[in-house]
Amino acid sequence: MLKAFTPYSNLWKTTRTWFDSHDKWLNGAWEDLDAAELDEVFESCTKSINWVFRIFRDKDQPKIFQIAEKMKAGIDAFKPIVPVAVALRKDGMKERHWDNLSAKVGKDIRPDEEFTLQKVIDKGMVKFTDICEEVGE
């Protein structure tokens, strides 16, 4: 019985973890964003949803599969954001690094009191992942 219920449980837990974490990451205060936790939760959700997706793909439960498919798509879509968040939230990021980053990408990307990961995304920083990683190092 436990084995049969595990995919449903994992789908529920992963969905709950993802929605709680994803909203906090995107809209929470920049200084509260824990990049190591983001990376760890993202990897955990990715592994779990990939396993659940494979299980339900082979079952005759189209509604459950649609949920798994939608969750997988949402998690996969976040993948390019992870390295940017990790690079820009390194402890060593100082004002000079933000100045350097802003100069390299041609727009002001310095954090202010309203700065969030969503603002990083909105400013198009995902297309500058290499630069973010370079400056973050």
GROMACS .gro file of N, CA and C in nm:
model
  411
    1MET      N    1   0.082  -0.119   0.000
    1MET     CA    2   0.000   0.000   0.000
    1MET      C    3   0.087   0.126   0.000
    2LEU      N    4   0.191   0.127   0.084
    2LEU     CA    5   0.279   0.242   0.092
    2LEU      C    6   0.347   0.267  -0.042
    3LYS      N    7   0.392   0.161  -0.107
    3LYS     CA    8   0.459   0.175  -0.236
    3LYS      C    9   0.366   0.235  -0.341
    4ALA      N   10   0.240   0.195  -0.339
    4ALA     CA   11   0.143   0.247  -0.435
    4ALA      C   12   0.110   0.394  -0.411
    5PHE      N   13   0.117   0.438  -0.284
    5PHE     CA   14   0.082   0.575  -0.249
    5PHE      C   15   0.199   0.672  -0.266
    6THR      N   16   0.321   0.621  -0.268
    6THR     CA   17   0.441   0.705  -0.271
    6THR      C   18   0.442   0.806  -0.387
    7PRO      N   19   0.409   0.768  -0.510
    7PRO     CA   20   0.412   0.869  -0.618
    7PRO      C   21   0.314   0.985  -0.593
    8TYR      N   22   0.198   0.955  -0.538
    8TYR     CA   23   0.099   1.059  -0.509
    8TYR      C   24   0.151   1.151  -0.398
    9SER      N   25   0.207   1.090  -0.298
    9SER     CA   26   0.265   1.166  -0.187
    9SER      C   27   0.379   1.255  -0.235
   10ASN      N   28   0.467   1.200  -0.318
   10ASN     CA   29   0.580   1.278  -0.370
   10ASN      C   30   0.532   1.393  -0.459
   11LEU      N   31   0.429   1.367  -0.538
   11LEU     CA   32   0.374   1.474  -0.622
   11LEU      C   33   0.318   1.585  -0.534
   12TRP      N   34   0.243   1.550  -0.432
   12TRP     CA   35   0.185   1.650  -0.342
   12TRP      C   36   0.294   1.727  -0.269
   13LYS      N   37   0.389   1.656  -0.210
   13LYS     CA   38   0.495   1.721  -0.133
   13LYS      C   39   0.582   1.811  -0.221
   14THR      N   40   0.614   1.762  -0.339
   14THR     CA   41   0.697   1.841  -0.431
   14THR      C   42   0.622   1.967  -0.476
   15THR      N   43   0.495   1.951  -0.507
   15THR     CA   44   0.413   2.065  -0.549
   15THR      C   45   0.406   2.169  -0.438
   16ARG      N   46   0.382   2.123  -0.318
   16ARG     CA   47   0.372   2.214  -0.203
   16ARG      C   48   0.507   2.285  -0.179
   17THR      N   49   0.614   2.209  -0.176
   17THR     CA   50   0.747   2.266  -0.155
   17THR      C   51   0.779   2.367  -0.264
   18TRP      N   52   0.750   2.330  -0.388
   18TRP     CA   53   0.782   2.418  -0.500
   18TRP      C   54   0.707   2.550  -0.491
   19PHE      N   55   0.576   2.544  -0.472
   19PHE     CA   56   0.498   2.668  -0.469
   19PHE      C   57   0.537   2.757  -0.352
   20ASP      N   58   0.560   2.698  -0.236
   20ASP     CA   59   0.602   2.779  -0.120
   20ASP      C   60   0.738   2.843  -0.145
   21SER      N   61   0.833   2.765  -0.192
   21SER     CA   62   0.970   2.813  -0.212
   21SER      C   63   0.978   2.911  -0.328
   22HIS      N   64   0.918   2.876  -0.439
   22HIS     CA   65   0.925   2.957  -0.561
   22HIS      C   66   0.875   3.098  -0.535
   23ASP      N   67   0.763   3.113  -0.470
   23ASP     CA   68   0.710   3.246  -0.440
   23ASP      C   69   0.804   3.323  -0.348
   24LYS      N   70   0.856   3.257  -0.247
   24LYS     CA   71   0.949   3.321  -0.153
   24LYS      C   72   1.075   3.366  -0.226
   25TRP      N   73   1.129   3.282  -0.314
   25TRP     CA   74   1.250   3.317  -0.389
   25TRP      C   75   1.227   3.438  -0.478
   26LEU      N   76   1.118   3.436  -0.551
   26LEU     CA   77   1.093   3.542  -0.648
   26LEU      C   78   1.058   3.675  -0.584
   27ASN      N   79   0.979   3.672  -0.478
   27ASN     CA   80   0.923   3.796  -0.425
   27ASN      C   81   0.975   3.836  -0.288
   28GLY      N   82   1.053   3.751  -0.226
   28GLY     CA   83   1.108   3.785  -0.096
   28GLY      C   84   1.221   3.886  -0.107
   29ALA      N   85   1.254   3.945   0.005
   29ALA     CA   86   1.363   4.043   0.008
   29ALA      C   87   1.493   3.980  -0.041
   30TRP      N   88   1.568   4.055  -0.119
   30TRP     CA   89   1.693   4.007  -0.178
   30TRP      C   90   1.790   3.958  -0.071
   31GLU      N   91   1.802   4.032   0.036
   31GLU     CA   92   1.898   3.994   0.141
   31GLU      C   93   1.855   3.867   0.215
   32ASP      N   94   1.729   3.827   0.202
   32ASP     CA   95   1.681   3.703   0.266
   32ASP      C   96   1.694   3.581   0.175
   33LEU      N   97   1.729   3.603   0.049
   33LEU     CA   98   1.740   3.492  -0.046
   33LEU      C   99   1.864   3.409  -0.014
   34ASP      N  100   1.842   3.284   0.021
   34ASP     CA  101   1.950   3.191   0.052
   34ASP      C  102   1.975   3.107  -0.074
   35ALA      N  103   2.080   3.141  -0.147
   35ALA     CA  104   2.108   3.076  -0.275
   35ALA      C  105   2.139   2.928  -0.259
   36ALA      N  106   2.208   2.890  -0.152
   36ALA     CA  107   2.240   2.749  -0.129
   36ALA      C  108   2.111   2.669  -0.107
   37GLU      N  109   2.019   2.725  -0.030
   37GLU     CA  110   1.891   2.658  -0.008
   37GLU      C  111   1.811   2.651  -0.138
   38LEU      N  112   1.810   2.760  -0.215
   38LEU     CA  113   1.741   2.762  -0.343
   38LEU      C  114   1.794   2.650  -0.432
   39ASP      N  115   1.925   2.639  -0.443
   39ASP     CA  116   1.987   2.537  -0.527
   39ASP      C  117   1.951   2.397  -0.479
   40GLU      N  118   1.956   2.376  -0.348
   40GLU     CA  119   1.925   2.245  -0.290
   40GLU      C  120   1.778   2.206  -0.311
   41VAL      N  121   1.687   2.299  -0.284
   41VAL     CA  122   1.544   2.271  -0.301
   41VAL      C  123   1.512   2.251  -0.449
   42PHE      N  124   1.572   2.332  -0.535
   42PHE     CA  125   1.550   2.315  -0.679
   42PHE      C  126   1.593   2.176  -0.725
   43GLU      N  127   1.712   2.133  -0.685
   43GLU     CA  128   1.761   2.000  -0.725
   43GLU      C  129   1.671   1.889  -0.670
   44SER      N  130   1.629   1.902  -0.546
   44SER     CA  131   1.541   1.803  -0.485
   44SER      C  132   1.407   1.795  -0.558
   45CYS      N  133   1.348   1.910  -0.587
   45CYS     CA  134   1.221   1.913  -0.660
   45CYS      C  135   1.236   1.858  -0.801
   46THR      N  136   1.347   1.888  -0.865
   46THR     CA  137   1.372   1.837  -1.000
   46THR      C  138   1.378   1.684  -0.999
   47LYS      N  139   1.455   1.628  -0.908
   47LYS     CA  140   1.465   1.482  -0.901
   47LYS      C  141   1.331   1.419  -0.871
   48SER      N  142   1.262   1.474  -0.775
   48SER     CA  143   1.133   1.418  -0.734
   48SER      C  144   1.031   1.426  -0.848
   49ILE      N  145   1.019   1.543  -0.912
   49ILE     CA  146   0.917   1.558  -1.017
   49ILE      C  147   0.951   1.475  -1.140
   50ASN      N  148   1.079   1.460  -1.169
   50ASN     CA  149   1.116   1.374  -1.282
   50ASN      C  150   1.075   1.230  -1.256
   51TRP      N  151   1.095   1.182  -1.133
   51TRP     CA  152   1.055   1.046  -1.097
   51TRP      C  153   0.903   1.031  -1.103
   52VAL      N  154   0.832   1.126  -1.044
   52VAL     CA  155   0.686   1.122  -1.044
   52VAL      C  156   0.633   1.129  -1.187
   53PHE      N  157   0.692   1.214  -1.269
   53PHE     CA  158   0.651   1.230  -1.408
   53PHE      C  159   0.661   1.096  -1.482
   54ARG      N  160   0.774   1.027  -1.464
   54ARG     CA  161   0.791   0.896  -1.530
   54ARG      C  162   0.690   0.794  -1.481
   55ILE      N  163   0.660   0.796  -1.354
   55ILE     CA  164   0.563   0.701  -1.297
   55ILE      C  165   0.424   0.726  -1.357
   56PHE      N  166   0.380   0.849  -1.355
   56PHE     CA  167   0.244   0.879  -1.401
   56PHE      C  168   0.231   0.881  -1.553
   57ARG      N  169   0.339   0.895  -1.622
   57ARG     CA  170   0.335   0.889  -1.768
   57ARG      C  171   0.290   0.750  -1.813
   58ASP      N  172   0.327   0.648  -1.736
   58ASP     CA  173   0.296   0.510  -1.771
   58ASP      C  174   0.167   0.459  -1.708
   59LYS      N  175   0.098   0.541  -1.632
   59LYS     CA  176  -0.029   0.500  -1.571
   59LYS      C  177  -0.144   0.561  -1.650
   60ASP      N  178  -0.257   0.499  -1.636
   60ASP     CA  179  -0.376   0.548  -1.705
   60ASP      C  180  -0.453   0.643  -1.612
   61GLN      N  181  -0.387   0.757  -1.581
   61GLN     CA  182  -0.447   0.859  -1.496
   61GLN      C  183  -0.414   0.996  -1.555
   62PRO      N  184  -0.483   1.032  -1.662
   62PRO     CA  185  -0.447   1.153  -1.735
   62PRO      C  186  -0.453   1.282  -1.652
   63LYS      N  187  -0.545   1.293  -1.559
   63LYS     CA  188  -0.555   1.415  -1.478
   63LYS      C  189  -0.434   1.431  -1.386
   64ILE      N  190  -0.392   1.322  -1.323
   64ILE     CA  191  -0.274   1.325  -1.236
   64ILE      C  192  -0.150   1.352  -1.322
   65PHE      N  193  -0.144   1.288  -1.438
   65PHE     CA  194  -0.029   1.310  -1.527
   65PHE      C  195  -0.021   1.456  -1.570
   66GLN      N  196  -0.136   1.520  -1.595
   66GLN     CA  197  -0.137   1.661  -1.634
   66GLN      C  198  -0.078   1.748  -1.523
   67ILE      N  199  -0.109   1.716  -1.400
   67ILE     CA  200  -0.055   1.791  -1.286
   67ILE      C  201   0.096   1.773  -1.281
   68ALA      N  202   0.141   1.648  -1.293
   68ALA     CA  203   0.285   1.619  -1.291
   68ALA      C  204   0.355   1.689  -1.408
   69GLU      N  205   0.293   1.687  -1.523
   69GLU     CA  206   0.349   1.749  -1.643
   69GLU      C  207   0.360   1.902  -1.624
   70LYS      N  208   0.257   1.963  -1.568
   70LYS     CA  209   0.259   2.107  -1.544
   70LYS      C  210   0.365   2.145  -1.442
   71MET      N  211   0.376   2.066  -1.337
   71MET     CA  212   0.478   2.092  -1.235
   71MET      C  213   0.618   2.078  -1.294
   72LYS      N  214   0.640   1.974  -1.371
   72LYS     CA  215   0.770   1.952  -1.433
   72LYS      C  216   0.806   2.069  -1.524
   73ALA      N  217   0.711   2.116  -1.602
   73ALA     CA  218   0.735   2.230  -1.692
   73ALA      C  219   0.772   2.355  -1.613
   74GLY      N  220   0.703   2.380  -1.502
   74GLY     CA  221   0.732   2.497  -1.420
   74GLY      C  222   0.871   2.491  -1.357
   75ILE      N  223   0.906   2.374  -1.307
   75ILE     CA  224   1.037   2.356  -1.245
   75ILE      C  225   1.147   2.366  -1.351
   76ASP      N  226   1.125   2.301  -1.464
   76ASP     CA  227   1.224   2.308  -1.573
   76ASP      C  228   1.244   2.451  -1.622
   77ALA      N  229   1.138   2.530  -1.625
   77ALA     CA  230   1.147   2.669  -1.671
   77ALA      C  231   1.232   2.755  -1.576
   78PHE      N  232   1.241   2.714  -1.451
   78PHE     CA  233   1.317   2.790  -1.352
   78PHE      C  234   1.467   2.759  -1.358
   79LYS      N  235   1.503   2.651  -1.425
   79LYS     CA  236   1.643   2.606  -1.427
   79LYS      C  237   1.742   2.714  -1.470
   80PRO      N  238   1.717   2.794  -1.574
   80PRO     CA  239   1.814   2.897  -1.613
   80PRO      C  240   1.832   3.007  -1.508
   81ILE      N  241   1.738   3.022  -1.417
   81ILE     CA  242   1.744   3.127  -1.316
   81ILE      C  243   1.837   3.088  -1.200
   82VAL      N  244   1.849   2.959  -1.175
   82VAL     CA  245   1.926   2.910  -1.060
   82VAL      C  246   2.071   2.961  -1.061
   83PRO      N  247   2.147   2.945  -1.171
   83PRO     CA  248   2.286   2.991  -1.166
   83PRO      C  249   2.300   3.143  -1.147
   84VAL      N  250   2.204   3.219  -1.196
   84VAL     CA  251   2.206   3.364  -1.178
   84VAL      C  252   2.185   3.398  -1.030
   85ALA      N  253   2.085   3.335  -0.969
   85ALA     CA  254   2.058   3.359  -0.827
   85ALA      C  255   2.177   3.319  -0.741
   86VAL      N  256   2.235   3.204  -0.770
   86VAL     CA  257   2.350   3.156  -0.692
   86VAL      C  258   2.469   3.250  -0.708
   87ALA      N  259   2.495   3.294  -0.829
   87ALA     CA  260   2.609   3.383  -0.854
   87ALA      C  261   2.592   3.519  -0.786
   88LEU      N  262   2.472   3.574  -0.795
   88LEU     CA  263   2.452   3.710  -0.744
   88LEU      C  264   2.428   3.716  -0.593
   89ARG      N  265   2.402   3.602  -0.531
   89ARG     CA  266   2.380   3.600  -0.386
   89ARG      C  267   2.501   3.547  -0.309
   90LYS      N  268   2.616   3.541  -0.373
   90LYS     CA  269   2.737   3.498  -0.303
   90LYS      C  270   2.772   3.601  -0.197
   91ASP      N  271   2.826   3.551  -0.086
   91ASP     CA  272   2.862   3.639   0.026
   91ASP      C  273   2.962   3.747  -0.014
   92GLY      N  274   3.047   3.716  -0.111
   92GLY     CA  275   3.152   3.810  -0.149
   92GLY      C  276   3.108   3.924  -0.238
   93MET      N  277   2.981   3.927  -0.278
   93MET     CA  278   2.934   4.035  -0.366
   93MET      C  279   2.932   4.167  -0.291
   94LYS      N  280   3.019   4.257  -0.334
   94LYS     CA  281   3.030   4.391  -0.274
   94LYS      C  282   2.985   4.496  -0.376
   95GLU      N  283   2.983   4.619  -0.333
   95GLU     CA  284   2.939   4.729  -0.420
   95GLU      C  285   3.018   4.733  -0.551
   96ARG      N  286   3.149   4.709  -0.542
   96ARG     CA  287   3.232   4.713  -0.663
   96ARG      C  288   3.193   4.603  -0.762
   97HIS      N  289   3.147   4.489  -0.711
   97HIS     CA  290   3.103   4.381  -0.798
   97HIS      C  291   2.973   4.419  -0.871
   98TRP      N  292   2.883   4.484  -0.798
   98TRP     CA  293   2.759   4.529  -0.859
   98TRP      C  294   2.786   4.639  -0.963
   99ASP      N  295   2.884   4.726  -0.933
   99ASP     CA  296   2.923   4.829  -1.029
   99ASP      C  297   2.979   4.764  -1.156
  100ASN      N  298   3.066   4.665  -1.137
  100ASN     CA  299   3.127   4.592  -1.248
  100ASN      C  300   3.019   4.523  -1.331
  101LEU      N  301   2.927   4.455  -1.263
  101LEU     CA  302   2.818   4.384  -1.331
  101LEU      C  303   2.733   4.482  -1.411
  102SER      N  304   2.698   4.593  -1.349
  102SER     CA  305   2.615   4.694  -1.418
  102SER      C  306   2.685   4.747  -1.543
  103ALA      N  307   2.815   4.771  -1.533
  103ALA     CA  308   2.892   4.820  -1.647
  103ALA      C  309   2.895   4.716  -1.759
  104LYS      N  310   2.914   4.591  -1.722
  104LYS     CA  311   2.924   4.485  -1.824
  104LYS      C  312   2.793   4.458  -1.896
  105VAL      N  313   2.680   4.469  -1.826
  105VAL     CA  314   2.552   4.440  -1.890
  105VAL      C  315   2.484   4.565  -1.947
  106GLY      N  316   2.540   4.683  -1.915
  106GLY     CA  317   2.488   4.806  -1.972
  106GLY      C  318   2.361   4.858  -1.907
  107LYS      N  319   2.333   4.816  -1.785
  107LYS     CA  320   2.217   4.867  -1.712
  107LYS      C  321   2.243   4.856  -1.563
  108ASP      N  322   2.178   4.942  -1.487
  108ASP     CA  323   2.197   4.942  -1.342
  108ASP      C  324   2.130   4.820  -1.281
  109ILE      N  325   2.209   4.739  -1.217
  109ILE     CA  326   2.158   4.616  -1.157
  109ILE      C  327   2.189   4.612  -1.007
  110ARG      N  328   2.221   4.726  -0.951
  110ARG     CA  329   2.253   4.731  -0.807
  110ARG      C  330   2.127   4.709  -0.723
  111PRO      N  331   2.139   4.627  -0.620
  111PRO     CA  332   2.021   4.603  -0.534
  111PRO      C  333   1.983   4.728  -0.453
  112ASP      N  334   1.855   4.749  -0.441
  112ASP     CA  335   1.804   4.853  -0.353
  112ASP      C  336   1.707   4.787  -0.254
  113GLU      N  337   1.635   4.866  -0.177
  113GLU     CA  338   1.548   4.810  -0.074
  113GLU      C  339   1.430   4.731  -0.131
  114GLU      N  340   1.397   4.750  -0.257
  114GLU     CA  341   1.287   4.678  -0.320
  114GLU      C  342   1.336   4.569  -0.417
  115PHE      N  343   1.462   4.539  -0.412
  115PHE     CA  344   1.524   4.442  -0.504
  115PHE      C  345   1.481   4.300  -0.469
  116THR      N  346   1.444   4.223  -0.570
  116THR     CA  347   1.404   4.083  -0.554
  116THR      C  348   1.460   4.002  -0.670
  117LEU      N  349   1.451   3.871  -0.659
  117LEU     CA  350   1.492   3.784  -0.770
  117LEU      C  351   1.404   3.811  -0.891
  118GLN      N  352   1.277   3.840  -0.870
  118GLN     CA  353   1.188   3.871  -0.982
  118GLN      C  354   1.238   3.994  -1.058
  119LYS      N  355   1.292   4.092  -0.988
  119LYS     CA  356   1.346   4.211  -1.055
  119LYS      C  357   1.471   4.176  -1.135
  120VAL      N  358   1.551   4.083  -1.084
  120VAL     CA  359   1.668   4.035  -1.158
  120VAL      C  360   1.622   3.973  -1.290
  121ILE      N  361   1.518   3.893  -1.282
  121ILE     CA  362   1.463   3.828  -1.402
  121ILE      C  363   1.405   3.933  -1.496
  122ASP      N  364   1.327   4.025  -1.440
  122ASP     CA  365   1.264   4.129  -1.521
  122ASP      C  366   1.367   4.218  -1.592
  123LYS      N  367   1.483   4.235  -1.532
  123LYS     CA  368   1.589   4.315  -1.594
  123LYS      C  369   1.665   4.235  -1.700
  124GLY      N  370   1.624   4.110  -1.723
  124GLY     CA  371   1.684   4.030  -1.829
  124GLY      C  372   1.819   3.971  -1.796
  125MET      N  373   1.847   3.953  -1.669
  125MET     CA  374   1.980   3.906  -1.629
  125MET      C  375   2.006   3.760  -1.664
  126VAL      N  376   1.902   3.683  -1.693
  126VAL     CA  377   1.923   3.543  -1.729
  126VAL      C  378   2.006   3.532  -1.857
  127LYS      N  379   1.989   3.627  -1.948
  127LYS     CA  380   2.068   3.622  -2.072
  127LYS      C  381   2.214   3.660  -2.047
  128PHE      N  382   2.243   3.711  -1.928
  128PHE     CA  383   2.380   3.745  -1.889
  128PHE      C  384   2.435   3.649  -1.783
  129THR      N  385   2.390   3.526  -1.786
  129THR     CA  386   2.432   3.427  -1.685
  129THR      C  387   2.582   3.417  -1.676
  130ASP      N  388   2.650   3.409  -1.789
  130ASP     CA  389   2.797   3.396  -1.788
  130ASP      C  390   2.863   3.514  -1.716
  131ILE      N  391   2.814   3.634  -1.743
  131ILE     CA  392   2.870   3.753  -1.679
  131ILE      C  393   2.841   3.750  -1.528
  132CYS      N  394   2.720   3.710  -1.492
  132CYS     CA  395   2.684   3.701  -1.349
  132CYS      C  396   2.774   3.603  -1.277
  133GLU      N  397   2.798   3.489  -1.340
  133GLU     CA  398   2.885   3.388  -1.278
  133GLU      C  399   3.029   3.437  -1.269
  134GLU      N  400   3.074   3.505  -1.373
  134GLU     CA  401   3.211   3.559  -1.374
  134GLU      C  402   3.230   3.661  -1.262
  135VAL      N  403   3.136   3.754  -1.250
  135VAL     CA  404   3.146   3.857  -1.147
  135VAL      C  405   3.126   3.797  -1.008
  136GLY      N  406   3.037   3.700  -0.997
  136GLY     CA  407   3.010   3.634  -0.870
  136GLY      C  408   3.130   3.556  -0.816
  137GLU      N  409   3.214   3.510  -0.907
  137GLU     CA  410   3.334   3.437  -0.865
  137GLU      C  411   3.436   3.534  -0.811
   0.00000   0.00000   0.00000
